[in-house]
Coordinates of C-alpha atoms in Angstrom, one line a residue:
Chain R
X1 CA 87.6 59.9 -45.6
X2 CA 84.8 62.5 -45.3
X3 CA 83.8 62.2 -49.1
X4 CA 84.0 58.3 -49.0
X5 CA 81.7 58.5 -45.9
X6 CA 79.2 60.9 -47.6
X7 CA 78.8 58.6 -50.7
X8 CA 77.7 55.6 -48.7
X9 CA 75.7 57.7 -46.3
X10 CA 72.8 58.5 -48.7
X11 CA 72.5 54.7 -49.7
X12 CA 73.0 53.6 -45.9
X13 CA 70.1 55.8 -44.8
X14 CA 68.1 55.1 -47.8
X15 CA 65.1 53.6 -45.8
X16 CA 65.1 56.4 -43.2
X17 CA 65.3 59.1 -46.0
X18 CA 62.2 57.3 -47.8
X19 CA 60.3 57.1 -44.2
X20 CA 60.6 60.9 -43.7
X21 CA 59.6 61.6 -47.1
X22 CA 56.7 59.4 -47.0
X23 CA 55.9 60.4 -43.4
X24 CA 55.9 64.2 -44.4
X25 CA 53.7 63.8 -47.4
X26 CA 51.1 61.7 -45.5
X27 CA 51.2 64.4 -42.8
X28 CA 50.3 67.3 -45.4
X29 CA 47.7 65.0 -46.8
X30 CA 46.3 64.3 -43.5
X31 CA 45.9 68.1 -42.3
X32 CA 44.0 68.5 -45.5
X33 CA 41.4 65.7 -45.2
X34 CA 41.2 65.8 -41.4
X35 CA 40.2 69.4 -41.7
X36 CA 37.7 68.7 -44.3
X37 CA 36.3 65.9 -42.3
X38 CA 36.3 68.1 -39.1
X39 CA 34.2 70.7 -41.0
X40 CA 31.9 68.0 -42.3
X41 CA 31.4 66.5 -38.7
X42 CA 31.0 70.2 -37.5
X43 CA 28.7 71.1 -39.8
X44 CA 26.3 68.1 -39.4
X45 CA 26.7 68.2 -35.4
X46 CA 26.2 71.8 -35.6
X47 CA 23.0 71.5 -37.5
X48 CA 21.8 68.6 -35.5
X49 CA 22.1 70.6 -32.1
X50 CA 20.7 73.7 -33.7
X51 CA 17.7 71.8 -35.0
X52 CA 17.0 70.2 -31.5
X53 CA 17.6 73.6 -29.8
X54 CA 15.5 75.4 -32.1
X55 CA 12.6 72.6 -31.6
X56 CA 12.5 73.2 -27.9
X57 CA 12.7 76.9 -28.3
X58 CA 9.7 76.9 -30.4
X59 CA 7.5 74.7 -28.1
X60 CA 8.7 77.0 -25.1
X61 CA 7.7 80.0 -27.0
X62 CA 4.3 78.8 -28.0
X63 CA 3.7 77.4 -24.3
X64 CA 5.0 80.4 -22.8
X65 CA 2.5 82.8 -25.0
X66 CA -0.3 80.5 -24.2
X67 CA 0.2 81.0 -20.3
X68 CA 0.6 84.7 -21.1
X69 CA -2.9 84.6 -22.6
X70 CA -4.7 82.3 -20.1
X71 CA -2.2 81.8 -17.0
X72 CA -4.5 79.2 -15.7
X73 CA -4.2 77.0 -18.8
X74 CA -0.9 75.3 -17.3
X75 CA -0.5 74.2 -14.1
X76 CA 1.8 75.9 -11.8
X77 CA 4.3 72.9 -11.7
X78 CA 4.4 72.5 -15.5
X79 CA 4.8 76.5 -15.7
X80 CA 8.0 76.2 -13.7
X81 CA 9.3 73.5 -15.7
X82 CA 8.7 75.7 -19.0
X83 CA 10.5 78.3 -17.4
X84 CA 13.4 75.7 -16.3
X85 CA 13.8 75.1 -20.2
X86 CA 13.8 78.5 -21.1
X87 CA 16.6 79.4 -19.0
X88 CA 18.7 76.4 -19.9
X89 CA 18.0 77.4 -23.4
X90 CA 19.3 80.7 -22.9
X91 CA 22.3 79.1 -21.0
X92 CA 23.2 76.7 -23.8
X93 CA 26.8 77.7 -24.6
X94 CA 26.2 77.6 -28.6
X95 CA 29.6 78.5 -29.7
X96 CA 31.5 76.4 -27.2
X97 CA 31.0 72.9 -28.4
X98 CA 33.6 71.6 -26.0
X99 CA 32.1 73.0 -23.0
X100 CA 31.3 70.1 -20.9
X101 CA 28.2 71.6 -19.7
X102 CA 26.6 71.0 -23.2
X103 CA 25.6 67.4 -22.5
X104 CA 24.0 68.0 -19.0
X105 CA 21.9 70.7 -20.7
X106 CA 20.7 68.7 -23.3
X107 CA 19.9 65.7 -21.2
X108 CA 17.9 68.0 -18.7
X109 CA 16.1 69.5 -21.5
X110 CA 15.1 66.1 -23.0
X111 CA 13.8 65.0 -19.6
X112 CA 11.9 68.2 -19.0
X113 CA 10.5 68.1 -22.4
X114 CA 9.3 64.7 -21.7
X115 CA 7.7 65.5 -18.4
X116 CA 5.9 68.6 -19.9
X117 CA 4.6 66.4 -22.8
X118 CA 3.3 63.6 -20.6
X119 CA 1.6 66.2 -18.2
X120 CA -0.1 68.2 -20.8
X121 CA -1.1 65.0 -22.7
X122 CA 0.5 66.0 -25.7
X123 CA 2.4 63.9 -28.3
X124 CA 5.1 66.2 -29.5
X125 CA 8.3 64.4 -30.5
X126 CA 11.6 65.9 -31.8
X127 CA 12.3 63.5 -34.9
X128 CA 16.0 63.6 -34.2
X129 CA 15.8 62.8 -30.5
X130 CA 17.8 59.5 -29.9
X131 CA 15.7 56.6 -28.3
X132 CA 17.0 55.9 -24.9
X133 CA 16.7 52.0 -25.5
X134 CA 18.7 49.8 -27.9
X135 CA 16.8 47.8 -30.2
X136 CA 18.5 44.6 -29.2
X137 CA 17.4 44.8 -25.4
X138 CA 15.5 41.9 -24.2
X139 CA 11.8 42.1 -23.8
X140 CA 10.7 41.0 -20.3
Chain V
X1 CA 9.2 36.1 16.2
X2 CA 11.0 32.8 16.9
X3 CA 10.7 30.2 14.2
X4 CA 13.5 28.1 15.5
X5 CA 11.5 25.5 17.4
X6 CA 8.6 24.4 15.0
X7 CA 8.2 22.7 11.5
X8 CA 6.4 24.6 8.9
X9 CA 4.7 23.8 5.9
X10 CA 3.5 25.7 2.8
X11 CA -0.1 24.3 2.3
X12 CA -1.8 25.0 -1.2
X13 CA -5.2 26.4 -0.4
X14 CA -6.4 27.2 -3.8
X15 CA -5.2 27.5 -7.5
X16 CA -6.8 30.2 -9.4
X17 CA -7.4 29.7 -13.2
X18 CA -8.5 32.0 -15.8
X19 CA -5.5 33.8 -17.3
X20 CA -4.6 32.4 -20.7
X21 CA -1.0 33.4 -20.8
X22 CA 1.8 33.9 -18.2
X23 CA 0.8 35.6 -15.0
X24 CA 3.3 38.3 -14.1
X25 CA 2.4 40.2 -11.1
X26 CA 0.1 40.1 -8.0
X27 CA -1.3 42.8 -5.5
X28 CA -3.3 42.2 -2.5
X29 CA -5.9 45.1 -1.9
X30 CA -4.7 46.9 1.2
X31 CA -7.3 47.2 4.0
X32 CA -9.4 44.3 2.8
X33 CA -9.6 41.0 4.5
X34 CA -10.8 42.1 7.9
X35 CA -13.9 43.5 9.6
X36 CA -16.0 41.5 7.2
X37 CA -14.2 43.1 4.2
X38 CA -13.4 40.3 1.9
X39 CA -9.8 39.7 0.7
X40 CA -9.1 40.9 -2.9
X41 CA -6.3 40.0 -5.1
X42 CA -5.3 41.5 -8.5
X43 CA -3.4 39.5 -11.1
X44 CA -1.9 40.8 -14.5
X45 CA -1.0 38.7 -17.3
X46 CA 0.7 38.4 -20.8
X47 CA -3.0 37.9 -21.8
X48 CA -3.1 41.6 -21.7
X49 CA -5.9 41.5 -18.7
X50 CA -6.0 42.1 -15.0
X51 CA -8.1 39.8 -13.0
X52 CA -9.7 40.7 -9.6
X53 CA -10.2 37.7 -7.3
X54 CA -12.4 38.2 -4.2
X55 CA -12.6 35.6 -1.4
X56 CA -16.3 34.4 -0.8
X57 CA -17.2 35.1 2.8
X58 CA -19.5 31.9 3.1
X59 CA -17.0 29.3 1.4
X60 CA -13.6 31.3 1.9
X61 CA -12.5 30.3 -1.4
X62 CA -11.4 33.0 -4.0
X63 CA -13.4 33.8 -7.2
X64 CA -12.9 36.0 -10.2
X65 CA -15.1 38.9 -9.8
X66 CA -13.8 41.1 -12.6
X67 CA -11.7 41.0 -15.9
X68 CA -10.0 44.3 -16.6
X69 CA -9.5 43.9 -20.4
X70 CA -9.8 45.9 -23.6
X71 CA -7.6 48.7 -22.4
X72 CA -4.0 47.5 -22.8
X73 CA -3.1 46.1 -26.0
X74 CA 0.0 44.3 -24.9
X75 CA 1.3 42.2 -21.7
X76 CA 0.2 43.6 -18.2
X77 CA 3.6 43.5 -16.6
X78 CA 2.8 44.8 -13.1
X79 CA -0.2 46.0 -11.0
X80 CA -0.6 47.9 -7.6
X81 CA -3.4 49.1 -5.5
X82 CA -3.4 52.8 -4.2
X83 CA -3.2 52.7 -0.2
X84 CA -7.1 53.2 0.0
X85 CA -7.6 50.4 -2.2
X86 CA -9.7 52.7 -4.5
X87 CA -7.4 52.7 -7.0
X88 CA -5.3 50.2 -9.1
X89 CA -2.7 50.9 -11.4
X90 CA -1.5 48.4 -14.1
X91 CA 1.6 49.0 -16.1
X92 CA 1.9 47.4 -19.5
X93 CA 4.4 46.6 -22.4
X94 CA 2.2 49.1 -24.7
X95 CA 4.0 51.9 -22.9
X96 CA 1.0 53.3 -20.7
X97 CA 0.1 52.9 -17.0
X98 CA -3.5 52.6 -16.5
X99 CA -5.6 53.8 -13.6
X100 CA -8.7 51.8 -12.9
X101 CA -11.3 53.1 -10.2
X102 CA -13.1 50.7 -8.3
X103 CA -16.9 51.7 -8.0
X104 CA -18.8 49.2 -6.3
X105 CA -18.2 45.8 -8.1
X106 CA -17.0 47.7 -11.5
X107 CA -13.5 48.8 -12.4
X108 CA -13.5 51.7 -14.8
X109 CA -10.2 53.1 -16.4
X110 CA -10.2 56.6 -15.3
X111 CA -6.8 57.7 -16.5
X112 CA -4.0 56.7 -18.8
X113 CA -0.6 57.8 -18.2
X114 CA 1.6 58.1 -21.3
X115 CA 5.3 59.0 -21.3
X116 CA 7.6 56.0 -21.4
X117 CA 9.0 55.3 -25.0
X118 CA 8.1 51.8 -24.7
X119 CA 7.6 49.0 -22.4
X120 CA 6.4 50.1 -18.6
X121 CA 7.8 47.3 -16.2
X122 CA 6.6 48.3 -12.8
X123 CA 4.3 50.5 -10.9
X124 CA 4.5 51.7 -7.1
X125 CA 2.2 54.0 -5.0
X126 CA 3.8 55.9 -2.2
X127 CA 2.5 55.5 1.5
X128 CA 0.1 58.3 1.3
X129 CA -0.9 57.6 -2.2
X130 CA 0.0 61.1 -3.3
X131 CA 2.9 60.0 -5.6
X132 CA 2.9 57.0 -8.3
X133 CA 6.4 56.0 -9.7
X134 CA 6.7 53.8 -13.1
X135 CA 9.8 52.6 -14.6
X136 CA 10.7 50.7 -17.9
X137 CA 12.9 49.6 -20.6
X138 CA 13.6 53.1 -21.6
X139 CA 16.0 53.1 -18.5
X140 CA 14.0 56.1 -17.0
X141 CA 11.8 56.3 -13.7
X142 CA 8.8 58.6 -13.7
X143 CA 7.4 60.3 -10.8
X144 CA 3.5 61.2 -10.9
X145 CA 1.5 63.2 -8.5
X146 CA -2.0 62.3 -8.0
X147 CA -4.0 65.3 -8.4
X148 CA -7.9 65.5 -7.8
X149 CA -10.4 64.0 -10.4
X150 CA -8.3 61.3 -11.2
X151 CA -5.6 63.7 -12.9
X152 CA -2.0 62.7 -12.7
X153 CA 0.9 65.3 -13.4
X154 CA 4.4 64.3 -14.1
X155 CA 6.9 65.6 -11.3
X156 CA 10.0 64.2 -12.8
X157 CA 11.6 62.0 -15.2
X158 CA 14.8 60.4 -13.5
X159 CA 17.5 59.0 -15.7
X160 CA 20.5 57.3 -14.3
X161 CA 20.2 53.7 -14.9
X162 CA 22.0 52.5 -17.9
X163 CA 19.6 49.4 -18.8
X164 CA 16.2 48.4 -18.5
X165 CA 14.5 49.3 -15.0
X166 CA 12.7 46.1 -13.7
X167 CA 11.1 47.4 -10.7
X168 CA 10.2 50.9 -8.7
X169 CA 9.4 50.3 -4.9
X170 CA 8.4 53.5 -2.5
X171 CA 9.7 53.1 1.0
X172 CA 6.9 51.8 3.3
X173 CA 6.8 55.0 5.3
X174 CA 8.8 57.7 3.6
X175 CA 8.9 59.4 0.2
X176 CA 12.0 57.9 -0.8
X177 CA 12.1 55.7 -4.1
X178 CA 13.9 52.7 -4.9
X179 CA 14.5 51.4 -8.4
X180 CA 16.6 47.9 -9.4
X181 CA 17.8 47.3 -13.0
X182 CA 19.2 45.0 -15.7
X183 CA 22.4 47.2 -15.0
X184 CA 22.8 45.1 -11.8
X185 CA 22.2 48.2 -9.3
X186 CA 19.5 49.4 -7.0
X187 CA 19.3 53.2 -7.0
X188 CA 17.7 55.3 -4.2
X189 CA 16.0 58.5 -5.3
X190 CA 15.0 61.5 -3.0
X191 CA 13.6 65.0 -3.4
X192 CA 15.8 67.9 -2.5
X193 CA 13.8 70.2 -0.3
X194 CA 10.1 70.7 -1.9
X195 CA 11.3 71.5 -5.2
X196 CA 10.2 68.7 -7.6
X197 CA 14.2 68.2 -7.6
X198 CA 14.5 64.7 -7.5
X199 CA 17.6 62.9 -7.9
X200 CA 19.7 59.6 -7.2
X201 CA 21.4 59.7 -3.8
X202 CA 22.8 56.4 -3.7
X203 CA 23.6 53.4 -6.0
X204 CA 23.9 49.9 -4.6
X205 CA 26.2 48.1 -7.1
X206 CA 28.9 45.4 -6.8
X207 CA 31.1 48.1 -5.3
X208 CA 28.9 48.2 -2.2
X209 CA 28.6 44.5 -2.1
X210 CA 25.6 44.6 -4.3
X211 CA 24.4 42.1 -7.1
X212 CA 26.4 41.0 -10.0
X213 CA 23.7 40.4 -12.3
X214 CA 20.0 41.8 -13.0
X215 CA 18.5 42.9 -9.9
X216 CA 14.7 41.6 -10.4
X217 CA 12.8 42.7 -7.1
X218 CA 12.9 44.4 -3.9
X219 CA 10.7 44.6 -0.8
X220 CA 10.7 46.1 2.7
X221 CA 10.5 44.8 6.0
X222 CA 7.6 46.3 8.5
X223 CA 9.4 48.9 9.8
X224 CA 11.0 49.9 6.8
X225 CA 14.9 49.7 8.3
X226 CA 15.7 46.7 6.1
X227 CA 15.3 46.0 2.2
X228 CA 15.7 42.7 0.4
X229 CA 16.6 42.4 -3.2
X230 CA 16.8 39.3 -5.5
X231 CA 19.0 38.8 -8.7
X232 CA 19.8 36.6 -11.6
X233 CA 23.1 36.4 -9.9
X234 CA 21.1 33.4 -7.5
X235 CA 21.5 35.6 -4.4
X236 CA 19.0 37.4 -2.0
X237 CA 20.7 40.4 -0.4
X238 CA 19.6 42.2 2.8
X239 CA 20.3 46.1 3.2
X240 CA 20.1 48.1 6.1
X241 CA 19.6 51.8 7.3
X242 CA 19.3 54.1 10.3
X243 CA 15.8 54.4 9.9
X244 CA 15.6 57.0 13.0
X245 CA 18.0 59.4 11.4
X246 CA 16.1 59.1 8.1
X247 CA 13.0 60.0 9.7
X248 CA 14.5 63.0 11.3
X249 CA 15.1 64.2 7.8
X250 CA 18.8 63.9 7.5
X251 CA 19.2 63.4 3.7
X252 CA 22.7 61.6 4.2
X253 CA 21.5 58.4 5.4
X254 CA 22.7 55.6 3.2
X255 CA 21.8 52.0 3.0
X256 CA 24.5 49.3 3.6
X257 CA 24.7 45.6 2.9
X258 CA 23.9 43.3 5.8
X259 CA 23.9 39.9 4.5
X260 CA 23.8 37.7 1.4
X261 CA 21.7 34.8 1.1
X262 CA 23.7 32.4 -1.3
X263 CA 23.8 28.7 -2.0
X264 CA 19.9 28.3 -1.8
X265 CA 19.1 29.0 -5.5
X266 CA 20.4 27.7 -8.6
X267 CA 18.1 29.6 -11.2
X268 CA 17.2 33.2 -11.4
X269 CA 15.2 34.7 -8.5
X270 CA 12.5 36.7 -9.8
X271 CA 10.5 37.6 -6.8
X272 CA 11.1 38.5 -3.2
X273 CA 8.5 39.8 -0.6
X274 CA 9.2 40.3 3.0
X275 CA 5.9 39.6 5.4
X276 CA 4.9 41.8 8.2
X277 CA 6.0 39.0 10.7
X278 CA 9.4 39.0 9.3
X279 CA 9.4 36.0 6.7
X280 CA 11.3 36.6 3.5
X281 CA 9.5 34.6 0.8
X282 CA 11.3 34.1 -2.8
X283 CA 9.8 32.9 -6.3
X284 CA 12.5 31.6 -8.8
X285 CA 12.9 30.0 -12.2
X286 CA 13.2 26.7 -10.5
X287 CA 9.5 26.7 -9.9
X288 CA 10.1 26.5 -6.0
X289 CA 8.9 29.0 -3.3
X290 CA 11.4 29.4 -0.5
X291 CA 10.8 30.9 2.9
X292 CA 13.7 32.7 5.0
X293 CA 13.5 34.0 8.6
X294 CA 16.3 35.7 10.7
X295 CA 18.7 33.4 12.5
X296 CA 17.9 34.3 16.3
X297 CA 20.6 32.5 17.9
X298 CA 23.3 34.3 15.9
X299 CA 25.7 36.2 18.2
X300 CA 27.2 38.3 15.5
X301 CA 26.5 41.9 14.8
X302 CA 25.2 41.5 11.4
X303 CA 21.9 39.6 11.2
X304 CA 21.9 36.0 9.1
X305 CA 19.2 34.3 7.7
X306 CA 18.3 30.8 7.6
X307 CA 15.9 28.7 5.2
X308 CA 12.6 28.1 6.9
X309 CA 11.2 25.8 4.3
X310 CA 11.4 25.1 0.4
X311 CA 8.3 24.3 -1.5
X312 CA 9.6 22.3 -4.6
X313 CA 7.3 22.3 -7.6
X314 CA 5.1 25.0 -6.3
X315 CA 4.3 25.7 -10.2
X316 CA 4.8 23.7 -13.2
X317 CA 7.0 26.9 -14.7
X318 CA 8.9 30.0 -13.7
X319 CA 7.8 32.1 -10.6
X320 CA 7.3 35.4 -11.2
X321 CA 5.8 36.8 -8.1
X322 CA 5.3 36.0 -4.5
X323 CA 3.4 38.3 -2.3
X324 CA 2.2 38.1 1.5
X325 CA -1.1 39.3 2.0
X326 CA -1.2 42.6 3.8
X327 CA -3.9 41.4 6.3
X328 CA -3.8 37.6 6.7
X329 CA -0.4 37.1 8.3
X330 CA 0.5 33.6 7.0
X331 CA -1.2 33.9 3.5
X332 CA 0.9 34.0 0.3
X333 CA 0.0 34.1 -3.1
X334 CA 2.3 33.1 -6.2
X335 CA 2.0 33.6 -10.0
X336 CA 3.6 31.8 -12.7
X337 CA 4.5 31.4 -16.1
X338 CA 2.2 28.3 -16.1
X339 CA -0.8 30.8 -16.1
X340 CA -1.9 30.3 -12.6
X341 CA -2.2 32.1 -9.3
X342 CA -1.9 30.0 -6.3
X343 CA -2.9 30.9 -2.7
X344 CA -0.8 29.2 0.2
X345 CA -1.2 29.1 3.8
X346 CA 1.9 28.8 5.9
X347 CA 1.2 26.4 8.9
X348 CA 2.7 24.5 11.5
X349 CA 3.1 20.6 11.2
X350 CA 3.9 20.5 14.9
X351 CA 0.8 19.0 15.8
X352 CA 1.2 15.9 13.8
X353 CA 4.7 15.4 14.8
X354 CA 3.8 15.4 18.3
X355 CA 1.2 12.9 17.7
X356 CA 3.5 10.4 16.3
X357 CA 6.0 10.6 19.1

């Protein structure tokens, strides 16, 4: 009885066996390509974040040294905002991309940067900065 | 004021021509029109200019006294006088806000505020004239402080709206800012302490009985305890707050929905303005002006409003702005896509009626 059942079992479970084999192969491939893709995205995103943070860091450093040379060259309010940007840049959890504070800090940095530029009447723009408005928005 | 027993009519007093494109916005100069100071109205247009209209003391008619041009290179969408009437702020699709100083009969552009990424849609001065707010298509609201020598410093850039911000308006007595947007909401912004720390304290949206489509404009009543808003959803809504608690510095005072005026409009309502003596005017895409007053006979807790009159064909095209004069109680100005500005007087038609009886 047992041997006869065994003979038929392999053909009865043909579909299931092939499914399992295919699934295992696909899973193994997926692990490899997923990891590769993750690495690509990580490199790209990491570079972008680093580039934007570095841009702000550079601006803050130049403004801060200008203030050290002449404390009256920039108004108290803007000096305060520059200091706030400095603090945010220190606080940014660079090695914790999944930290939820990340998006709040980058939003806050962008707004403060725009406020400072407007008050100083300078036209500085980080080229990678995403525009707030969609191109398709209606115009009136 | 009781509007119940009289019949009213809106009489066209004058039609102001000069703009060569649609007229978007209007602003009556404050502290003018009394004590021998002539009434002055500013209008801004798609023709990139602002026109200053002054009432002649002898004839009583309005004449174009100045054309503010060659500064904005795109549509001027909104204009607002500072409370003293010395400065005029103009918001343009060219991404800038210009500040004009009124020296004698001339207007000089004394400052240009840059910061918005693209179209600036609205500009508003606070009650003391120390702060200026702007908003625009980049979804942001900006607050600027007015410094001596016509310098302006950015106090805060506020982000919260998810779409184009159509209008900013300061509360008439307190430093609380209101903005309304293509995202169907009204947002209330206030400062936390004295720290330039402005943030959104309330969002009036669909879940608070708010609008279900673009909110185009808002306006306050004279005492500042009520606000009216108008929308693409064809309704006008009245909101209320506890003004005494708010003035005592209670930061948690919220605005609540009081009344919805629906069934009166069948096209988008672009403009709404509350007069000092309590008349709400609306300007809409159906070319008509409507006036509403509070129902005095209602015994219900919530105020209700009734249509006082509807002026059909007030303009040949969409009406973009209606503004009551700040001094002459019953004088209204309207601006339209037809390129004209009209001056109206609200009068009683009771006299004629009595004669015929």
